[in-house]
PDB file of C-alpha atoms in Angstrom:
ATOM      1  CA  MET A  13      43.136 167.677 240.518  1.00 49.00           C
ATOM      2  CA  ASN A  14      43.965 165.666 237.356  1.00 57.00           C
ATOM      3  CA  THR A  15      41.637 162.611 237.056  1.00 68.00           C
ATOM      4  CA  LYS A  16      43.172 161.379 233.835  1.00 87.00           C
ATOM      5  CA  THR A  17      45.817 158.725 233.524  1.00 92.00           C
ATOM      6  CA  THR A  18      48.691 159.878 231.354  1.00 94.00           C
ATOM      7  CA  THR A  19      50.528 157.286 229.225  1.00 97.00           C
ATOM      8  CA  VAL A  20      54.056 158.024 227.867  1.00 97.00           C
ATOM      9  CA  LEU A  21      56.388 156.125 225.654  1.00 98.00           C
ATOM     10  CA  GLY A  22      60.038 156.560 226.731  1.00 97.00           C
ATOM     11  CA  ILE A  23      62.581 155.943 224.057  1.00 97.00           C
ATOM     12  CA  ASP A  24      66.383 155.429 224.191  1.00 95.00           C
ATOM     13  CA  PRO A  25      67.234 155.521 220.498  1.00 95.00           C
ATOM     14  CA  GLY A  26      70.007 153.590 218.811  1.00 92.00           C
ATOM     15  CA  LEU A  27      70.415 151.826 215.503  1.00 93.00           C
ATOM     16  CA  ASP A  28      71.653 148.540 217.064  1.00 94.00           C
ATOM     17  CA  ARG A  29      69.405 148.721 220.138  1.00 95.00           C
ATOM     18  CA  THR A  30      66.434 151.025 220.677  1.00 97.00           C
ATOM     19  CA  GLY A  31      64.980 150.708 224.160  1.00 97.00           C
ATOM     20  CA  TRP A  32      61.282 151.590 224.747  1.00 98.00           C
ATOM     21  CA  ALA A  33      59.045 151.654 227.769  1.00 98.00           C
ATOM     22  CA  ILE A  34      55.317 152.448 228.275  1.00 98.00           C
ATOM     23  CA  LEU A  35      54.630 154.112 231.574  1.00 98.00           C
ATOM     24  CA  THR A  36      51.590 155.649 233.145  1.00 97.00           C
ATOM     25  CA  ARG A  37      50.817 158.288 235.785  1.00 94.00           C
ATOM     26  CA  ASP A  38      47.475 157.960 237.392  1.00 92.00           C
ATOM     27  CA  ALA A  39      45.332 160.664 239.029  1.00 88.00           C
ATOM     28  CA  ARG A  40      47.269 160.141 242.284  1.00 90.00           C
ATOM     29  CA  SER A  41      50.546 160.706 240.462  1.00 88.00           C
ATOM     30  CA  VAL A  42      51.500 156.998 240.939  1.00 93.00           C
ATOM     31  CA  LEU A  43      53.896 155.826 238.181  1.00 95.00           C
ATOM     32  CA  SER A  44      53.570 152.348 236.685  1.00 96.00           C
ATOM     33  CA  LEU A  45      55.423 150.356 234.053  1.00 98.00           C
ATOM     34  CA  VAL A  46      52.954 148.858 231.516  1.00 98.00           C
ATOM     35  CA  ALA A  47      55.499 147.297 229.102  1.00 98.00           C
ATOM     36  CA  CYS A  48      59.000 147.622 227.865  1.00 98.00           C
ATOM     37  CA  GLY A  49      61.188 146.163 225.234  1.00 97.00           C
ATOM     38  CA  LEU A  50      64.112 146.382 222.912  1.00 97.00           C
ATOM     39  CA  ILE A  51      64.073 146.878 219.110  1.00 98.00           C
ATOM     40  CA  HIS A  52      67.304 145.128 218.005  1.00 97.00           C
ATOM     41  CA  THR A  53      68.655 145.243 214.475  1.00 96.00           C
ATOM     42  CA  GLU A  54      71.378 142.963 213.154  1.00 94.00           C
ATOM     43  CA  ALA A  55      74.733 144.592 212.365  1.00 91.00           C
ATOM     44  CA  GLY A  56      75.134 142.747 209.097  1.00 92.00           C
ATOM     45  CA  GLN A  57      71.911 144.132 207.571  1.00 94.00           C
ATOM     46  CA  GLU A  58      71.948 147.146 205.187  1.00 95.00           C
ATOM     47  CA  LEU A  59      71.253 150.541 206.848  1.00 94.00           C
ATOM     48  CA  PRO A  60      67.868 151.089 205.083  1.00 95.00           C
ATOM     49  CA  THR A  61      66.661 147.655 206.200  1.00 96.00           C
ATOM     50  CA  ARG A  62      67.667 148.371 209.774  1.00 96.00           C
ATOM     51  CA  LEU A  63      65.993 151.841 209.840  1.00 96.00           C
ATOM     52  CA  ASP A  64      62.815 150.351 208.270  1.00 96.00           C
ATOM     53  CA  PHE A  65      62.786 147.656 211.007  1.00 97.00           C
ATOM     54  CA  VAL A  66      63.075 150.221 213.794  1.00 97.00           C
ATOM     55  CA  TYR A  67      60.314 152.271 212.112  1.00 97.00           C
ATOM     56  CA  GLN A  68      57.984 149.273 211.723  1.00 97.00           C
ATOM     57  CA  GLU A  69      58.492 147.983 215.267  1.00 97.00           C
ATOM     58  CA  LEU A  70      57.953 151.452 216.732  1.00 97.00           C
ATOM     59  CA  GLN A  71      54.730 151.839 214.783  1.00 97.00           C
ATOM     60  CA  LYS A  72      53.533 148.535 216.352  1.00 97.00           C
ATOM     61  CA  VAL A  73      54.312 149.921 219.833  1.00 98.00           C
ATOM     62  CA  LEU A  74      52.553 153.193 219.100  1.00 97.00           C
ATOM     63  CA  SER A  75      49.492 151.362 217.744  1.00 97.00           C
ATOM     64  CA  GLN A  76      49.257 148.804 220.539  1.00 98.00           C
ATOM     65  CA  TYR A  77      49.759 151.118 223.537  1.00 98.00           C
ATOM     66  CA  GLN A  78      48.475 154.449 222.188  1.00 97.00           C
ATOM     67  CA  PRO A  79      50.653 156.720 224.406  1.00 97.00           C
ATOM     68  CA  ASP A  80      49.524 160.274 224.963  1.00 96.00           C
ATOM     69  CA  GLN A  81      53.075 161.589 224.725  1.00 95.00           C
ATOM     70  CA  VAL A  82      56.571 160.513 223.774  1.00 97.00           C
ATOM     71  CA  ALA A  83      59.838 161.247 225.621  1.00 96.00           C
ATOM     72  CA  MET A  84      63.138 160.622 223.896  1.00 96.00           C
ATOM     73  CA  GLU A  85      66.782 161.026 224.811  1.00 91.00           C
ATOM     74  CA  GLN A  86      68.541 163.887 223.124  1.00 86.00           C
ATOM     75  CA  ASN A  87      71.630 163.208 221.077  1.00 74.00           C
ATOM     76  CA  TYR A  88      74.860 163.716 222.796  1.00 64.00           C
ATOM     77  CA  PHE A  89      78.258 163.643 221.149  1.00 56.00           C
ATOM     78  CA  LEU A  90      79.605 160.143 220.640  1.00 56.00           C
ATOM     79  CA  LYS A  91      83.213 159.289 220.136  1.00 62.00           C
ATOM     80  CA  ARG A  92      82.572 157.566 216.787  1.00 68.00           C
ATOM     81  CA  ALA A  93      81.240 159.678 213.950  1.00 70.00           C
ATOM     82  CA  GLN A  94      79.624 156.633 212.268  1.00 71.00           C
ATOM     83  CA  SER A  95      77.862 155.658 215.394  1.00 76.00           C
ATOM     84  CA  MET A  96      76.546 159.187 215.856  1.00 81.00           C
ATOM     85  CA  ALA A  97      75.345 159.378 212.258  1.00 84.00           C
ATOM     86  CA  ASN A  98      73.468 155.983 212.707  1.00 87.00           C
ATOM     87  CA  THR A  99      71.855 157.275 215.931  1.00 86.00           C
ATOM     88  CA  VAL A 100      70.740 160.474 214.212  1.00 88.00           C
ATOM     89  CA  MET A 101      69.171 158.587 211.343  1.00 92.00           C
ATOM     90  CA  THR A 102      67.457 156.237 213.841  1.00 93.00           C
ATOM     91  CA  ARG A 103      66.109 159.238 215.718  1.00 93.00           C
ATOM     92  CA  GLY A 104      64.791 160.523 212.406  1.00 94.00           C
ATOM     93  CA  VAL A 105      62.669 157.417 211.748  1.00 95.00           C
ATOM     94  CA  ILE A 106      61.470 157.457 215.320  1.00 96.00           C
ATOM     95  CA  ILE A 107      60.477 161.087 215.100  1.00 95.00           C
ATOM     96  CA  LEU A 108      58.690 160.358 211.735  1.00 95.00           C
ATOM     97  CA  ALA A 109      56.761 157.407 213.271  1.00 96.00           C
ATOM     98  CA  CYS A 110      55.662 159.606 216.212  1.00 95.00           C
ATOM     99  CA  GLU A 111      54.692 162.496 213.944  1.00 95.00           C
ATOM    100  CA  GLN A 112      52.642 160.238 211.787  1.00 95.00           C
ATOM    101  CA  ALA A 113      50.920 158.852 214.863  1.00 95.00           C
ATOM    102  CA  GLY A 114      50.232 162.385 216.097  1.00 95.00           C
ATOM    103  CA  LYS A 115      52.179 162.033 219.285  1.00 95.00           C
ATOM    104  CA  PRO A 116      54.019 165.050 220.711  1.00 92.00           C
ATOM    105  CA  ILE A 117      57.680 164.359 221.503  1.00 93.00           C
ATOM    106  CA  THR A 118      59.759 165.912 224.331  1.00 92.00           C
ATOM    107  CA  PHE A 119      63.524 165.529 224.373  1.00 93.00           C
ATOM    108  CA  TYR A 120      65.663 165.080 227.516  1.00 94.00           C
ATOM    109  CA  SER A 121      69.444 165.138 227.861  1.00 92.00           C
ATOM    110  CA  PRO A 122      70.983 162.051 229.462  1.00 93.00           C
ATOM    111  CA  LYS A 123      72.333 164.274 232.265  1.00 93.00           C
ATOM    112  CA  ARG A 124      68.834 165.661 233.055  1.00 93.00           C
ATOM    113  CA  VAL A 125      67.311 162.182 233.103  1.00 95.00           C
ATOM    114  CA  LYS A 126      70.042 160.917 235.498  1.00 96.00           C
ATOM    115  CA  MET A 127      69.623 164.063 237.730  1.00 94.00           C
ATOM    116  CA  MET A 128      65.834 163.448 237.895  1.00 93.00           C
ATOM    117  CA  ILE A 129      66.122 159.705 238.520  1.00 94.00           C
ATOM    118  CA  CYS A 130      69.282 159.413 240.650  1.00 95.00           C
ATOM    119  CA  GLY A 131      69.850 162.922 241.968  1.00 94.00           C
ATOM    120  CA  THR A 132      73.137 163.270 240.107  1.00 92.00           C
ATOM    121  CA  GLY A 133      73.861 163.804 236.436  1.00 92.00           C
ATOM    122  CA  THR A 134      76.810 161.522 236.510  1.00 93.00           C
ATOM    123  CA  ALA A 135      75.058 158.318 237.591  1.00 95.00           C
ATOM    124  CA  ASP A 136      76.184 155.154 235.875  1.00 94.00           C
ATOM    125  CA  LYS A 137      73.920 152.562 234.134  1.00 93.00           C
ATOM    126  CA  LYS A 138      73.587 150.363 237.183  1.00 96.00           C
ATOM    127  CA  GLN A 139      72.469 153.255 239.388  1.00 96.00           C
ATOM    128  CA  VAL A 140      69.886 154.298 236.802  1.00 96.00           C
ATOM    129  CA  GLN A 141      68.558 150.668 236.548  1.00 96.00           C
ATOM    130  CA  ARG A 142      68.350 150.417 240.356  1.00 97.00           C
ATOM    131  CA  MET A 143      66.532 153.754 240.748  1.00 96.00           C
ATOM    132  CA  VAL A 144      64.066 152.858 237.993  1.00 97.00           C
ATOM    133  CA  GLN A 145      63.379 149.584 239.843  1.00 97.00           C
ATOM    134  CA  LEU A 146      62.782 151.479 243.083  1.00 96.00           C
ATOM    135  CA  THR A 147      60.703 154.233 241.550  1.00 95.00           C
ATOM    136  CA  LEU A 148      58.386 151.776 239.802  1.00 96.00           C
ATOM    137  CA  HIS A 149      58.314 149.274 242.736  1.00 95.00           C
ATOM    138  CA  LEU A 150      59.507 146.448 240.494  1.00 96.00           C
ATOM    139  CA  ASP A 151      60.708 143.087 241.769  1.00 96.00           C
ATOM    140  CA  LYS A 152      63.670 142.995 239.346  1.00 96.00           C
ATOM    141  CA  ILE A 153      65.935 145.448 237.598  1.00 96.00           C
ATOM    142  CA  ILE A 154      64.865 146.153 233.971  1.00 96.00           C
ATOM    143  CA  ASN A 155      67.364 144.621 231.518  1.00 94.00           C
ATOM    144  CA  PRO A 156      68.936 145.374 229.144  1.00 94.00           C
ATOM    145  CA  ASP A 157      70.130 148.909 230.166  1.00 93.00           C
ATOM    146  CA  ASP A 158      68.709 150.445 226.954  1.00 95.00           C
ATOM    147  CA  THR A 159      65.220 149.477 228.151  1.00 96.00           C
ATOM    148  CA  ALA A 160      65.883 150.710 231.620  1.00 96.00           C
ATOM    149  CA  ASP A 161      67.105 154.055 230.149  1.00 96.00           C
ATOM    150  CA  ALA A 162      63.811 154.301 228.169  1.00 97.00           C
ATOM    151  CA  ALA A 163      61.903 153.780 231.395  1.00 97.00           C
ATOM    152  CA  ALA A 164      63.996 156.437 233.091  1.00 97.00           C
ATOM    153  CA  ILE A 165      63.321 158.879 230.244  1.00 97.00           C
ATOM    154  CA  GLY A 166      59.564 158.165 230.641  1.00 96.00           C
ATOM    155  CA  ILE A 167      59.773 158.690 234.399  1.00 96.00           C
ATOM    156  CA  CYS A 168      61.651 161.966 233.879  1.00 95.00           C
ATOM    157  CA  HIS A 169      58.898 163.097 231.481  1.00 94.00           C
ATOM    158  CA  LEU A 170      56.016 162.050 233.745  1.00 93.00           C
ATOM    159  CA  LYS A 171      57.587 163.900 236.705  1.00 91.00           C
ATOM    160  CA  THR A 172      58.434 167.060 234.841  1.00 89.00           C
ATOM    161  CA  ALA A 173      55.741 167.448 232.168  1.00 77.00           C
ATOM    162  CA  PRO A 174      52.990 168.749 234.600  1.00 63.00           C
ATOM    163  CA  ILE A 175      55.297 171.517 235.806  1.00 66.00           C
ATOM    164  CA  ASN A 176      56.378 172.342 232.282  1.00 59.00           C
ATOM    165  CA  ASN A 177      52.713 172.493 231.187  1.00 57.00           C
ATOM    166  CA  MET A 178      51.902 174.912 234.042  1.00 58.00           C
ATOM    167  CA  LEU A 179      54.873 177.102 233.105  1.00 52.00           C
ATOM    168  CA  ASN A 180      53.723 177.098 229.446  1.00 56.00           C
ATOM    169  CA  VAL A 181      50.184 178.038 230.441  1.00 58.00           C
ATOM    170  CA  LYS A 182      51.524 180.859 232.643  1.00 60.00           C
ATOM    171  CA  ALA A 183      53.823 182.086 229.873  1.00 60.00           C
ATOM    172  CA  ALA A 184      50.932 182.063 227.333  1.00 63.00           C
ATOM    173  CA  PHE A 185      48.750 183.988 229.797  1.00 69.00           C
ATOM    174  CA  LEU A 186      51.408 186.598 230.440  1.00 67.00           C
ATOM    175  CA  GLU A 187      52.012 187.008 226.682  1.00 73.00           C
ATOM    176  CA  LYS A 188      48.265 187.462 226.107  1.00 74.00           C
ATOM    177  CA  LEU A 189      48.172 189.987 228.929  1.00 73.00           C
ATOM    178  CA  LYS A 190      51.008 191.918 227.424  1.00 75.00           C
ATOM    179  CA  GLN A 191      49.379 191.927 223.985  1.00 77.00           C
ATOM    180  CA  THR A 192      46.107 193.239 225.553  1.00 76.00           C
ATOM    181  CA  GLN A 193      48.035 196.011 227.482  1.00 76.00           C
ATOM    182  CA  ASP A 194      49.927 196.976 224.321  1.00 74.00           C
ATOM    183  CA  ALA A 195      46.635 197.133 222.394  1.00 75.00           C
ATOM    184  CA  GLN A 196      45.113 199.439 225.098  1.00 76.00           C
ATOM    185  CA  ILE A 197      48.159 201.676 225.032  1.00 78.00           C
ATOM    186  CA  LYS A 198      47.876 202.054 221.198  1.00 74.00           C
ATOM    187  CA  LYS A 199      44.163 203.003 221.556  1.00 72.00           C
ATOM    188  CA  LYS A 200      45.057 205.897 223.790  1.00 65.00           C
TER     189      LYS A 200
END
């Protein structure tokens, strides 16, 4: 049984609004919200200034909460090319900040997060907010929705990471077993 508390930083990236949430899973697999917030940049600022602000604020979160892992929403195709380009660049500075902090990142599609949280990949923002509230036993819904989405991404990671780790260990063991068998066959 795992006796360690795992801390994850969930991130919903965006140039205008990047939601973040720090969640924990204790030895009994109880999930808790430690903190959450929104990194908001002003639309009138120059792009490099906005990206630097996201980077600096994320570094503060990483330094203050020292998460073990990071979970971030994967890109999906947006209707506006400029918006997509800005989100991609924002993700880049987020990935850089996490890499420099030595934090492994796992990416989740919005559909997978919704499926894990709500039981359907087509859940709307209100449904996700409500299920995050219920899952974390909170008195109120987390607002704004970018922050609730970040919490949902963190919950998805905390619920699926142990299974993924077991599968990775099994796959590594089977690969090592195959290499050993191949080596024995070559000796004969």
